[in-house]
Tab-separated table of C-alpha atoms in Angstrom:
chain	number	residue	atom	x	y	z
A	9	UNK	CA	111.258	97.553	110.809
A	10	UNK	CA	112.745	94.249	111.714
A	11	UNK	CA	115.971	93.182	112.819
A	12	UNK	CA	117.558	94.281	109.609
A	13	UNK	CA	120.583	95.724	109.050
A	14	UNK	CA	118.911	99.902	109.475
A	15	UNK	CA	118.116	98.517	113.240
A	16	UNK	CA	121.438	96.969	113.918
A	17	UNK	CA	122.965	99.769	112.564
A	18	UNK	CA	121.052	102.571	114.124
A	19	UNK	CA	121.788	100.270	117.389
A	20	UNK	CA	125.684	101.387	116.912
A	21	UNK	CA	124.632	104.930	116.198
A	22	UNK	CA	123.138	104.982	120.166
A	23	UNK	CA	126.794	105.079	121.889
A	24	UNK	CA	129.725	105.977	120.605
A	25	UNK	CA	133.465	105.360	122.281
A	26	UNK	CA	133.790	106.470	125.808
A	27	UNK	CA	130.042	107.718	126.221
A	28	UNK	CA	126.854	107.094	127.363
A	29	UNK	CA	123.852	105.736	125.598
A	30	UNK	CA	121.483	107.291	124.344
A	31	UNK	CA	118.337	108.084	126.842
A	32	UNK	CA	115.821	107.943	124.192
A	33	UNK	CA	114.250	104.671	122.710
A	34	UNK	CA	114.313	104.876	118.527
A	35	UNK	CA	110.442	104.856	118.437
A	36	UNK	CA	110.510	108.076	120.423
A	37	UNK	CA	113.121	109.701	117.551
A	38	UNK	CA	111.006	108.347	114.916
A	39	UNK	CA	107.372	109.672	116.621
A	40	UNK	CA	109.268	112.895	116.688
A	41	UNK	CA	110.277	113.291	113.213
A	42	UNK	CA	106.778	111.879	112.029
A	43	UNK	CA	105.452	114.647	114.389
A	44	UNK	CA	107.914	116.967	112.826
A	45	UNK	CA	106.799	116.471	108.924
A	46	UNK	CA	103.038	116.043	109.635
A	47	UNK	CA	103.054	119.291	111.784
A	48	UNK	CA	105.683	121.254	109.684
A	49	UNK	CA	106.710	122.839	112.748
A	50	UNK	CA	110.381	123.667	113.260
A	51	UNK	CA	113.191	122.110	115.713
A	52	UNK	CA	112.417	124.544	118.300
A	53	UNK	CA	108.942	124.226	118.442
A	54	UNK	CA	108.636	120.136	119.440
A	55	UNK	CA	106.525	119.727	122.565
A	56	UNK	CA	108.087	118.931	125.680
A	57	UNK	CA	107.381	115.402	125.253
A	58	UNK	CA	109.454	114.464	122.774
A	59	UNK	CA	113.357	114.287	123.219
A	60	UNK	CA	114.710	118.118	123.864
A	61	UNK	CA	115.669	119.243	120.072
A	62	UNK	CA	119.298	119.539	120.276
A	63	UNK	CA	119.390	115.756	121.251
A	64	UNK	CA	116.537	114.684	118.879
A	65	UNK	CA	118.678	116.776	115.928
A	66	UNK	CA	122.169	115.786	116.167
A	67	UNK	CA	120.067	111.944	116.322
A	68	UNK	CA	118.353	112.844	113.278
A	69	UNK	CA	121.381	114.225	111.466
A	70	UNK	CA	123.733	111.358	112.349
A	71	UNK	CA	120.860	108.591	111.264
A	72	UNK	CA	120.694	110.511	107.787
A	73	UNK	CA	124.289	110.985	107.243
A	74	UNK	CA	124.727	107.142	107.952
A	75	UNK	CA	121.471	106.828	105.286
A	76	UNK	CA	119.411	105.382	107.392
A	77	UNK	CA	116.648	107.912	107.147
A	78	UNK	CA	116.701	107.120	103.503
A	79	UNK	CA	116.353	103.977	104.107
A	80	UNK	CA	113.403	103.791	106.590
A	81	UNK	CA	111.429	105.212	103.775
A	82	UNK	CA	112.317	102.620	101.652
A	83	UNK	CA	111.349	99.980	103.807
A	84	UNK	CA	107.853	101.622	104.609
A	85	UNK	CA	106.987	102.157	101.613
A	86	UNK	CA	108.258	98.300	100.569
A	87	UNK	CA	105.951	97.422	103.295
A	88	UNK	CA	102.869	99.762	102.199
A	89	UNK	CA	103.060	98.164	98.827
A	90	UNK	CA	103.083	94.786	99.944
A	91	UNK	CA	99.565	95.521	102.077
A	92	UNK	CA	98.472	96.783	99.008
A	93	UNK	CA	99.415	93.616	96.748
A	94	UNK	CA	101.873	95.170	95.036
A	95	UNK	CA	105.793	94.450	94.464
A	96	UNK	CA	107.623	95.919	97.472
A	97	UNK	CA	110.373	98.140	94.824
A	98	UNK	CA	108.062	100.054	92.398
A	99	UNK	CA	109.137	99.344	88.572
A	100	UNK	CA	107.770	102.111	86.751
A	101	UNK	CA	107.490	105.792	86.842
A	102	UNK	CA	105.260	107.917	84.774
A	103	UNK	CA	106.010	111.641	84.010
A	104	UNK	CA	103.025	113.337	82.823
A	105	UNK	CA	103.689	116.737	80.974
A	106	UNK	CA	100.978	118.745	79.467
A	107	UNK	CA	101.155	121.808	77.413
A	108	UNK	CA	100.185	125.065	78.934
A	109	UNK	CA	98.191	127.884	76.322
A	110	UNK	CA	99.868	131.454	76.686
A	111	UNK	CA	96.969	134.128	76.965
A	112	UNK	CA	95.688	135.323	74.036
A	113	UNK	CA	97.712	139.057	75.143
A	114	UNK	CA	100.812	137.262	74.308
A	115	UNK	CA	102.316	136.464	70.774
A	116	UNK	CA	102.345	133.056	69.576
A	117	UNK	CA	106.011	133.886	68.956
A	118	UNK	CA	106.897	134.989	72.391
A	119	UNK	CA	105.350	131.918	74.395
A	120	UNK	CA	108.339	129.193	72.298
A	121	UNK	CA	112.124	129.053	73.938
A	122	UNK	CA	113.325	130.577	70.345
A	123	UNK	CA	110.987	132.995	70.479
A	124	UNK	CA	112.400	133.802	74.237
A	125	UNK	CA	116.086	133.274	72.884
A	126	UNK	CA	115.352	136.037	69.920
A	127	UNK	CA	113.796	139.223	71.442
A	128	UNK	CA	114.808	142.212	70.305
A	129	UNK	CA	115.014	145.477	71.867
């Protein structure tokens, strides 16, 4: 992730006025919330040798509220799409919506929003 400004700013995130550091190293934080999402285990449930969960959450929370989280994702993917020959900020989307058939047990009229919008009875 570079020296850039997510690092130097997750650097001032560590201590705060009057207290200690932080006993964890980042890459532990960030092996635990990979852990975390590829798992889909909860808080409670990290193995003992990650960072105990209250520390590793209130780490996590203050990183996102700061937007930090946000933008580690950015920068991975950036880097992804570079490996991959590609421009690192994508600069395109598609949306892809198909039409879905009603079962022949329901009225034509009945499967269209004014049909929905009209009912009777």
């Amino acid at each position: 992730m570079g020296g850039g400004p997510a690092v130097v700013a997750g650097a001032g995130l560590v201590s705060g006025a009057g207290r200690t550091a932080e006993g964890y190293c980042h890459r532990q934080l960030l092996d635990a919330v990979r852990y975390l999402v590829a798992g889909g285990i909860s808080w409670r449930a990290m193995p003992a040798d990650f960072p105990g969960w209250g520390r590793f959450y209130a780490f996590f929370r203050r990183w996102r509220e700061h937007g930090l989280i946000a933008e580690f994702h950015d920068r991975l993917r950036g880097k992804v799409r570079e490996r991959e020959d590609r421009e690192a900020e994508p600069t395109a989307g598609i949306i892809d919506a198909q039409p879905v058939r009603a079962a022949t047990t329901v009225p034509a009229h009945a499967a269209t929003t004014a049909g929905r919008r009209c009912q009777t009875g």
